[in-house]
Short mmCIF file of C-alpha atoms and ligand atoms in Angstrom, two decimals:
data_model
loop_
_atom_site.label_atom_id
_atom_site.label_comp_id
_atom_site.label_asym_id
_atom_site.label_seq_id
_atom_site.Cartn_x
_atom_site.Cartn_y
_atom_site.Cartn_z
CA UNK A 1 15.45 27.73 37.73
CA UNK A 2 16.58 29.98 34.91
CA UNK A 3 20.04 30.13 34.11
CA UNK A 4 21.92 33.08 36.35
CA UNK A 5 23.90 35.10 33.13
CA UNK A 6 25.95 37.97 31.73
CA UNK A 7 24.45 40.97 32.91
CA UNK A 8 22.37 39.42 35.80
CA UNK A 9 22.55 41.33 39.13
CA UNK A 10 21.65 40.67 43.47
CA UNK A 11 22.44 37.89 45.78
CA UNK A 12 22.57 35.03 43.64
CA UNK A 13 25.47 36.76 41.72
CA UNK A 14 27.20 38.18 45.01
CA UNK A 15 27.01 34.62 46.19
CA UNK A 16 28.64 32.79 43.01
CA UNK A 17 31.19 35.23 42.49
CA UNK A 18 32.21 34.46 46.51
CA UNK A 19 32.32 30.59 45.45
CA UNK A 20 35.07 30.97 42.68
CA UNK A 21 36.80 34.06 44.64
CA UNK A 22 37.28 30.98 47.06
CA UNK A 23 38.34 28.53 44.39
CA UNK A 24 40.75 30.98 43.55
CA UNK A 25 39.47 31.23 40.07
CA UNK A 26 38.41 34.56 40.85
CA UNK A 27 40.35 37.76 41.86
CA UNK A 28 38.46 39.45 43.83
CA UNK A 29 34.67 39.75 45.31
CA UNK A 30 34.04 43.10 44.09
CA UNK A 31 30.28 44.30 42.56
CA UNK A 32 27.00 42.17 42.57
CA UNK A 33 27.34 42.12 38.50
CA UNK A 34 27.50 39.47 36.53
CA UNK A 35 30.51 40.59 34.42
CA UNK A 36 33.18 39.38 31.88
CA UNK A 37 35.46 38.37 34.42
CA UNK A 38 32.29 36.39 35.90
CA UNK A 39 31.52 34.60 33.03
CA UNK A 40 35.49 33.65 32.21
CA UNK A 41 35.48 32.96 35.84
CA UNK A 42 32.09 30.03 35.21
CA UNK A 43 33.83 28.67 32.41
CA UNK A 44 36.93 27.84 33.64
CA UNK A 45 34.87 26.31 36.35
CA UNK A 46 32.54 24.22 34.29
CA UNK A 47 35.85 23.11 32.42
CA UNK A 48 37.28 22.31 35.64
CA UNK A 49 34.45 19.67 36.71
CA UNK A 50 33.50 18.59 33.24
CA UNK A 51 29.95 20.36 33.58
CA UNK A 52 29.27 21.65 29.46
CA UNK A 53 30.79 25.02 29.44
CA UNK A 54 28.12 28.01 28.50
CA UNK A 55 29.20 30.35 31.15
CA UNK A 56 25.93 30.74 32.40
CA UNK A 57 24.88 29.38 36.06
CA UNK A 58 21.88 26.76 35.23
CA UNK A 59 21.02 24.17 37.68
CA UNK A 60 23.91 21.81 37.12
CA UNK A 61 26.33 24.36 37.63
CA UNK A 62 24.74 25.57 40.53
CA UNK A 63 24.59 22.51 42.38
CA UNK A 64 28.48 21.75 41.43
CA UNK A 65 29.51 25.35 42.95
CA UNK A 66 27.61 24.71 46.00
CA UNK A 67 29.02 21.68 46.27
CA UNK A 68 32.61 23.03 45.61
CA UNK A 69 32.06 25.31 49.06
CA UNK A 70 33.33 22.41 50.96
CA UNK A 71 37.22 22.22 51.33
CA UNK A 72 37.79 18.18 53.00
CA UNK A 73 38.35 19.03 56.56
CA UNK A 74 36.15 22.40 57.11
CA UNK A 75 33.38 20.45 58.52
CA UNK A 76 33.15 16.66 59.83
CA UNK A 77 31.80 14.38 57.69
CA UNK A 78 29.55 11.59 58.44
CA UNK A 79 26.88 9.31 57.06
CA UNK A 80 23.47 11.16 57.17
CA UNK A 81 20.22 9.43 56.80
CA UNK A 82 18.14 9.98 54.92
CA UNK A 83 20.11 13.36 53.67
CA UNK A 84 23.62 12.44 52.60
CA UNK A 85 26.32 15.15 52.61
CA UNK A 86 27.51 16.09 49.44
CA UNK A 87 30.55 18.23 47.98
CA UNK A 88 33.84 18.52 46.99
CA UNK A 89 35.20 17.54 50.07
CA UNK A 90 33.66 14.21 50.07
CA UNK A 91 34.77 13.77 46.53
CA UNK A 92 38.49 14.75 47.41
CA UNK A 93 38.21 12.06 50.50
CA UNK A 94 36.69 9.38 48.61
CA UNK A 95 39.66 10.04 45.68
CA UNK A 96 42.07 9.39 48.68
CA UNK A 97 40.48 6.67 49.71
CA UNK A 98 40.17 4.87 46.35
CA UNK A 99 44.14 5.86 45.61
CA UNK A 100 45.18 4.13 48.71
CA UNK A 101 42.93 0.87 47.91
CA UNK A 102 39.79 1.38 50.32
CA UNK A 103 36.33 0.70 48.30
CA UNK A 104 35.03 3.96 48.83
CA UNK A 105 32.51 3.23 45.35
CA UNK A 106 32.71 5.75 42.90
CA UNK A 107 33.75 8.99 43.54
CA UNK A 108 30.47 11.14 43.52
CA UNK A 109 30.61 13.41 46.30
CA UNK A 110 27.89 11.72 48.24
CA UNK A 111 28.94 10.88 51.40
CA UNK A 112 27.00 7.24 51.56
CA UNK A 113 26.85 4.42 53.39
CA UNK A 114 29.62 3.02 51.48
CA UNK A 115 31.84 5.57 51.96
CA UNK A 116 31.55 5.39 55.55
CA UNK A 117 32.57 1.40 55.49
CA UNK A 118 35.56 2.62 53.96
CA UNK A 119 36.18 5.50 56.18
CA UNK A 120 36.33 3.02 59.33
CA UNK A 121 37.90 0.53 57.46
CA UNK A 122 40.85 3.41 56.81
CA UNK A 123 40.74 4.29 60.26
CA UNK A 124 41.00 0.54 62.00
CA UNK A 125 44.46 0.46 59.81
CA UNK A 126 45.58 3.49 61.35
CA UNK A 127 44.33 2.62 64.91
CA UNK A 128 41.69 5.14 65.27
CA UNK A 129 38.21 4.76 67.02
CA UNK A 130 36.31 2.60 63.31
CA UNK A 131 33.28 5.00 63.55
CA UNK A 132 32.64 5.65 59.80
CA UNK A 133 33.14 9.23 60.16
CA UNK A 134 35.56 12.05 58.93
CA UNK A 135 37.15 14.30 62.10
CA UNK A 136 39.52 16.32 62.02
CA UNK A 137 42.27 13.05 63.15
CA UNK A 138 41.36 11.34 60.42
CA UNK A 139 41.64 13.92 58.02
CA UNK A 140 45.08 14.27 59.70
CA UNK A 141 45.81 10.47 58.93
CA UNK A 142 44.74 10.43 55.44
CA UNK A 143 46.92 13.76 54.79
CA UNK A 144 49.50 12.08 56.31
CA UNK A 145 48.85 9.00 54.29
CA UNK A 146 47.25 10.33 51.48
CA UNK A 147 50.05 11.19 49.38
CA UNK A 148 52.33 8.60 50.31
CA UNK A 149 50.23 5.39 48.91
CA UNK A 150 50.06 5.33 45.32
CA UNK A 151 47.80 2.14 44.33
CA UNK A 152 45.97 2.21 40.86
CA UNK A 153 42.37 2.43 40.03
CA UNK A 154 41.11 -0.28 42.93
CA UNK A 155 37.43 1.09 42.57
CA UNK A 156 37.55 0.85 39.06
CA UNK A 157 39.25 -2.84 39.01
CA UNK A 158 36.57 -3.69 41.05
CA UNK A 159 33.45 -2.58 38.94
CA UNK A 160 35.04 -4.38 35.92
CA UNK A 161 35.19 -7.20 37.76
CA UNK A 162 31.91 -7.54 38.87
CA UNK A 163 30.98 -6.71 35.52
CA UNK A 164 32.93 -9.32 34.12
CA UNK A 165 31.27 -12.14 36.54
CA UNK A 166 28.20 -10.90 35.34
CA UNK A 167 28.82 -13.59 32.83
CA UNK A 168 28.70 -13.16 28.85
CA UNK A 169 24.87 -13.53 28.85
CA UNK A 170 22.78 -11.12 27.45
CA UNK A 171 19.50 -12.90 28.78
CA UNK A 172 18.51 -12.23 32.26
CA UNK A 173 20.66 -8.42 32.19
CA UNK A 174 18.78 -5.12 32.58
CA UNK A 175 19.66 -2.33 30.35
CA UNK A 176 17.98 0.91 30.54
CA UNK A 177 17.53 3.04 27.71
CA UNK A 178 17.14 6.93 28.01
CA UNK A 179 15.94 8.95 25.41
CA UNK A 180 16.73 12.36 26.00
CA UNK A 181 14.82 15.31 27.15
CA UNK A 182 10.56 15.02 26.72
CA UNK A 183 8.40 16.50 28.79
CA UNK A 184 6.24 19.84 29.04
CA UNK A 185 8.57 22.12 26.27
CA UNK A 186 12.11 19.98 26.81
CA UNK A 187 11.95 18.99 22.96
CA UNK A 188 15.93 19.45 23.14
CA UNK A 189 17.12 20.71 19.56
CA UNK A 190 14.60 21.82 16.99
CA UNK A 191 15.34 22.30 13.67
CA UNK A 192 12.46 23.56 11.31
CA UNK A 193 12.37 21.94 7.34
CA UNK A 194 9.59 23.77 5.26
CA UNK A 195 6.25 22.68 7.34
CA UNK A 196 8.08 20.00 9.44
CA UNK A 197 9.91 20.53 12.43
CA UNK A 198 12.30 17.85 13.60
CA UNK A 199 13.06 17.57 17.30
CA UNK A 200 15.65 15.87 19.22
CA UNK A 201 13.26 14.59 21.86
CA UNK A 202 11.00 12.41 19.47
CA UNK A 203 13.60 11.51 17.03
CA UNK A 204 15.83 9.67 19.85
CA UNK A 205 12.34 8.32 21.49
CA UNK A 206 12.14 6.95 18.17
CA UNK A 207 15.67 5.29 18.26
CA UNK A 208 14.86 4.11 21.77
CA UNK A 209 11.93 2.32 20.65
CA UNK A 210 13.89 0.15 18.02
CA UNK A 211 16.70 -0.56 20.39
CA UNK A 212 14.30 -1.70 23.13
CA UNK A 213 12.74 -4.22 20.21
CA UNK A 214 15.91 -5.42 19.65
CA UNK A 215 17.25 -6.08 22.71
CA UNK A 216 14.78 -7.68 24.38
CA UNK A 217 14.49 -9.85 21.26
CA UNK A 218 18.05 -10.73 22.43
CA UNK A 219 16.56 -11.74 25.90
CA UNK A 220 17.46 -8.89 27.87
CA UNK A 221 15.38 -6.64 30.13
CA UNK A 222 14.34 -3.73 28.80
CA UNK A 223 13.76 -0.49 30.64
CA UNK A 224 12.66 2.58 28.57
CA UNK A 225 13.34 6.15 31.54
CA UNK A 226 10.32 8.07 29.72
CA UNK A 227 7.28 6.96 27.39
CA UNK A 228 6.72 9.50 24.16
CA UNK A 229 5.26 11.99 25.78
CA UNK A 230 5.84 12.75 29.37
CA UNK A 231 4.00 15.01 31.60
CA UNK A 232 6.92 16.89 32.83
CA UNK A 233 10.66 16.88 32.17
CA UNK A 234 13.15 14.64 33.77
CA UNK A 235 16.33 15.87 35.28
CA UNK A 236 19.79 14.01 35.16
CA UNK A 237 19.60 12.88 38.59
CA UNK A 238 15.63 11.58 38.63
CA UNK A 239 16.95 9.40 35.58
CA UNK A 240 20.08 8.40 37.67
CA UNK A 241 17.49 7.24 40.25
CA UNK A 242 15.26 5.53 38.40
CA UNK A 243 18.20 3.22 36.28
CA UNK A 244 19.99 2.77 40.12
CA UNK A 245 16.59 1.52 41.53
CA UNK A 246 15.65 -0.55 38.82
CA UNK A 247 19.05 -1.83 39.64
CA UNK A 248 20.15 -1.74 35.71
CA UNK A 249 23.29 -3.25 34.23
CA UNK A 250 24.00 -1.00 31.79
CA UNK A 251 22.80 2.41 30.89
CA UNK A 252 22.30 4.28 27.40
CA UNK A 253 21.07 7.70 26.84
CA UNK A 254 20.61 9.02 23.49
CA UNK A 255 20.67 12.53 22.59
CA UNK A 256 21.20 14.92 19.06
CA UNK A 257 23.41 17.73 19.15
CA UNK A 258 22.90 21.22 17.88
CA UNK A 259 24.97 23.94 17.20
CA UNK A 260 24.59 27.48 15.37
CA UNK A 261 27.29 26.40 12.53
CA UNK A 262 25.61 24.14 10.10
CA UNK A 263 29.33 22.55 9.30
CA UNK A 264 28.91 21.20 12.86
CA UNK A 265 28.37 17.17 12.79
CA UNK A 266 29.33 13.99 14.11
CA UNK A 267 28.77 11.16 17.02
CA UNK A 268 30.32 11.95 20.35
CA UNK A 269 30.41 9.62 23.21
CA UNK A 270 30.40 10.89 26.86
CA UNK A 271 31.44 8.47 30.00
CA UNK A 272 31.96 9.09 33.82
CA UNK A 273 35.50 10.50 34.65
CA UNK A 274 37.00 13.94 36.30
CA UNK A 275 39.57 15.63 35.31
CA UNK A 276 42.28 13.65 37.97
CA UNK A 277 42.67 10.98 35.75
CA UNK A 278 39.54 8.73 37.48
CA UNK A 279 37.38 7.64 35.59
CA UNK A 280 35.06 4.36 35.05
CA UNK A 281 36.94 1.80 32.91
CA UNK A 282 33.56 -0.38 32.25
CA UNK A 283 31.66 2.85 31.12
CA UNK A 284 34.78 3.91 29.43
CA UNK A 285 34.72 1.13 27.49
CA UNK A 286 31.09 0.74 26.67
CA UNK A 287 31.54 4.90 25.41
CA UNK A 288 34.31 3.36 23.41
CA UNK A 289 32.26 0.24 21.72
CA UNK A 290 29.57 2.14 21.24
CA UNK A 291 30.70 5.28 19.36
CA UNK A 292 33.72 2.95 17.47
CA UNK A 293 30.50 0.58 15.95
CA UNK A 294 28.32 4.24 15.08
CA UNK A 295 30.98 5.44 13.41
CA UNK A 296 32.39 2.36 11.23
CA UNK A 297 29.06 1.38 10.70
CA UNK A 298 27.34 4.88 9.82
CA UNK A 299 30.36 6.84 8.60
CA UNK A 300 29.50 9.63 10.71
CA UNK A 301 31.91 12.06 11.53
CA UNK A 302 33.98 10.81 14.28
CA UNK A 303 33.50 13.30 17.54
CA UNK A 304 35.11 11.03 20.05
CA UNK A 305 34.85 9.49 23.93
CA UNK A 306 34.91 12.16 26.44
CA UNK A 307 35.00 12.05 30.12
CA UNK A 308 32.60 14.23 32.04
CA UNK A 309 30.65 14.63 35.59
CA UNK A 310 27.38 14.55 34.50
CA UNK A 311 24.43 14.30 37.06
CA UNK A 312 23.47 11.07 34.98
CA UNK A 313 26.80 10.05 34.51
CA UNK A 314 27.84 10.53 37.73
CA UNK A 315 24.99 9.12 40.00
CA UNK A 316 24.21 6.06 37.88
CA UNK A 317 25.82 2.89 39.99
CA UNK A 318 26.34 0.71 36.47
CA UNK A 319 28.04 1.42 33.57
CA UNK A 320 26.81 4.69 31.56
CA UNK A 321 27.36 5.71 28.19
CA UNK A 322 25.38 9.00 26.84
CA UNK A 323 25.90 9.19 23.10
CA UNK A 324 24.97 11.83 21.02
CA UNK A 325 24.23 10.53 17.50
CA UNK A 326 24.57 13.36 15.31
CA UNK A 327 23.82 16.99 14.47
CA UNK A 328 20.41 17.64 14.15
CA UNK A 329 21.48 21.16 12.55
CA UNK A 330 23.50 19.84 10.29
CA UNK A 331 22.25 19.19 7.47
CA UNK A 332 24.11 16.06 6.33
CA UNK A 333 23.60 14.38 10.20
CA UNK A 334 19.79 15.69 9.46
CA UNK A 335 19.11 14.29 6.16
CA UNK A 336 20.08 10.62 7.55
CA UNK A 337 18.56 10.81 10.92
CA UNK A 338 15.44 10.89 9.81
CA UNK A 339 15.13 8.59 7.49
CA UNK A 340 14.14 5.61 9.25
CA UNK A 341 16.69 3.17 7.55
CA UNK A 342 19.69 5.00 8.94
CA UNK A 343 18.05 4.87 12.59
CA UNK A 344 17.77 1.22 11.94
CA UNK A 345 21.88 0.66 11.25
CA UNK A 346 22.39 3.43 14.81
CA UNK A 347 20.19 0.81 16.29
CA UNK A 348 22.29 -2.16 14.94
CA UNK A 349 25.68 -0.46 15.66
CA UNK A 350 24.44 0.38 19.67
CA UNK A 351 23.17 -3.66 19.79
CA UNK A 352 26.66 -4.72 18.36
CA UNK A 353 28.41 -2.18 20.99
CA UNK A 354 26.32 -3.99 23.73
CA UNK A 355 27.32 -7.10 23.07
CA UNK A 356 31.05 -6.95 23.00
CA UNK A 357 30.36 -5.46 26.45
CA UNK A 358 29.80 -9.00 27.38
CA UNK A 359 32.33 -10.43 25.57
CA UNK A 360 34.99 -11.11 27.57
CA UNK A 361 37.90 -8.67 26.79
CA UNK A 362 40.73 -11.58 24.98
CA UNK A 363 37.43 -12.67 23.01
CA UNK A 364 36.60 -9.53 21.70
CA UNK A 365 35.66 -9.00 17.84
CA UNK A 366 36.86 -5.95 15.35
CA UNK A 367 34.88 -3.46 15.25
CA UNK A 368 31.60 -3.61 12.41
CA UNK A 369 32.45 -7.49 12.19
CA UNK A 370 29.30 -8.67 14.40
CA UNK A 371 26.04 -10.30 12.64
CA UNK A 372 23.32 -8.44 15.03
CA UNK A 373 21.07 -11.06 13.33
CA UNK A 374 23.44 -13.98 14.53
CA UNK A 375 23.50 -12.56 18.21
CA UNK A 376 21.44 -15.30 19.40
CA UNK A 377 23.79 -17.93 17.91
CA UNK A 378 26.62 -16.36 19.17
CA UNK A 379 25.24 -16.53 22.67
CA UNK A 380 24.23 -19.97 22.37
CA UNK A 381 27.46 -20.57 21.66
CA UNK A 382 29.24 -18.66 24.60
CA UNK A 383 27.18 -19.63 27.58
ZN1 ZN B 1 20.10 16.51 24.19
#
């Protein structure tokens, strides 16, 4: 849909400004006009629920509003099939969950089937009827509870760990690379030069290309989410799906940045995480391998890890990193990304990142110091 803006009016605007009157990020429901005190009103949101903050109500934000409806214990909650129940209120019971040391999986606001094992797991303990669903007792229990139990990051413990007995092999792992955007007129940035026009989508197609050549020299299964040019666009969530299905170990989507100041440049890194402090420590540290070997490798202007709730990030069941490799508007990030050379050392710095993922974490290497060229010797060595 397009994005709902500044100046928009009807019942699309009534209906949003009634969602953040109820988050209390809004004083009061007053006209059907999409005003200042709207738009401050969307971006404190979007900051809220580390959505990208444009103050404009596109599809992402929409769904994250209409999921924020749901305070935990205004409806029951319970595992649907084949719908799942989704919002806030899920998220805000599976964060309880997780703090007290039930594996509720990661906190997406889906209320799965995993969720509910951990739901009647929660309410055995507290000798209620195990039936997987959230009443209005055992949101009384976990209130009661909630607060008192203050474990640490069991979810997150947990996915490192499985990660971790994954084994240092490359061969035999799945990886799935995304490049960005593609599809119908989702070309992402575009930046005309004289007769040329360079686009994000085919430039990081380009970059996803070279990785997949690399790593599945390295013995690893490759899994590209689009080919060069796709019929249609992909959303977040269908390339959540697809990586989740294919039942991927890792996850990297490439993207550019733009941005109307030319002085604008640098990598940036983006992993799972809310603003509570939860966030994945395998993708967190995959965000950090990967944009520490861009930018000691590249010298690229050092944009930093950053934890957000996007659809990809968020619905992706193995590690995620989305990097975005540079300013395609400005014009020292444009001048090396397309020259072919400099894709080539991105490429080597994102296969050096991916395999100190698989190092284990007391046999780790400084940063820049691997031989891509010696990574089948150094597996040979390790397994
Ligand atoms: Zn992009």
């Amino acid at each position: 849909m397009r994005s709902i803006r500044r100046g928009d009016t009807g019942v699309a605007v009534s209906e949003i400004r009634s969602i953040l009157v109820g988050l209390e990020l809004l004083a009061e429901a007053d006209p059907d006009v999409f005003d200042e005190a709207l738009e401050t009103a969307v971006r404190a949101f979007q900051q809220s629920r580390g959505l990208g903050i444009d103050g404009m109500v596109g599809d992402e934000t929409w769904g994250a509003l209409d999921a924020a409806r749901w305070r935990l214990g205004s409806r029951a909650l319970f595992h649907s099939v084949p719908d799942a129940l989704v919002g806030e209120d899920v998220r805000s019971l599976q964060e309880r969950l997780l703090e007290m040391g039930f594996d509720a999986g990661r906190p997406d606001a889906v209320y799965g089937g995993r969720t509910a094992r951990a739901v009647a797991q929660f309410q055995r303990e507290v000798g209620l009827v195990p039936d997987g669903s959230c009443g209005p007792q055992t949101v009384k229990a976990l209130r009661r509870l909630g607060r008192k139990v203050v474990g640490g990051r069991p979810q997150w413990l947990r996915e490192a760990e499985a990660f971790r007995q994954s084994g240092p092999n490359l061969v035999g792992k799945t990886i799935v690379i995304d490049p960005g955007h593609g599809g119908g007129d989702d070309t992402g940035v575009v930046v005309p030069d004289g007769p040329l026009r360079w686009n994000e989508a085919d430039l990081v197609f380009d970059l996803a290309s070279r990785l997949e050549g690399r790593l599945s020299a390295a013995g690893m299964r490759v899994h590209l989410t689009r080919g060069p040019s796709p019929a249609a666009p992909m959303s977040g969530a269908e390339r959540a799906a697809l990586a989740n299905t294919l039942g991927a170990d890792l996850l990297i989507s490439l993207h550019l940045d733009g941005h109307e100041s030319e002085s604008a440049e640098g990598v940036a890194s983006y992993h799972y995480g809310t603003g509570n402090g939860l966030s994945s420590t395998v993708g967190e540290r995959l965000a950090n391998l990967v944009q520490r070997e861009i930018v000691v490798r590249t010298g690229m202007h050092d944009c930093r890890t950053h934890a957000k709730t996007w659809d990809l990030l968020r619905l992706t069941r193995m590690p995620t990193v989305r990097v975005d490799l540079g300013y395609l508007t400005s014009p020292a990030d444009r001048e090396r990304l397309i020259d072919p050379m400099f894709r080539e050392q991105i490429v080597e710095a994102l296969l050096a990142a991916v395999q100190r993922m698989y190092f284990p974490v007391e046999r780790d290497v400084p940063t820049g110091s691997i031989d891509v060229r010696q990574l089948r010797l150094a597996l040979a060595d390790k397994s």
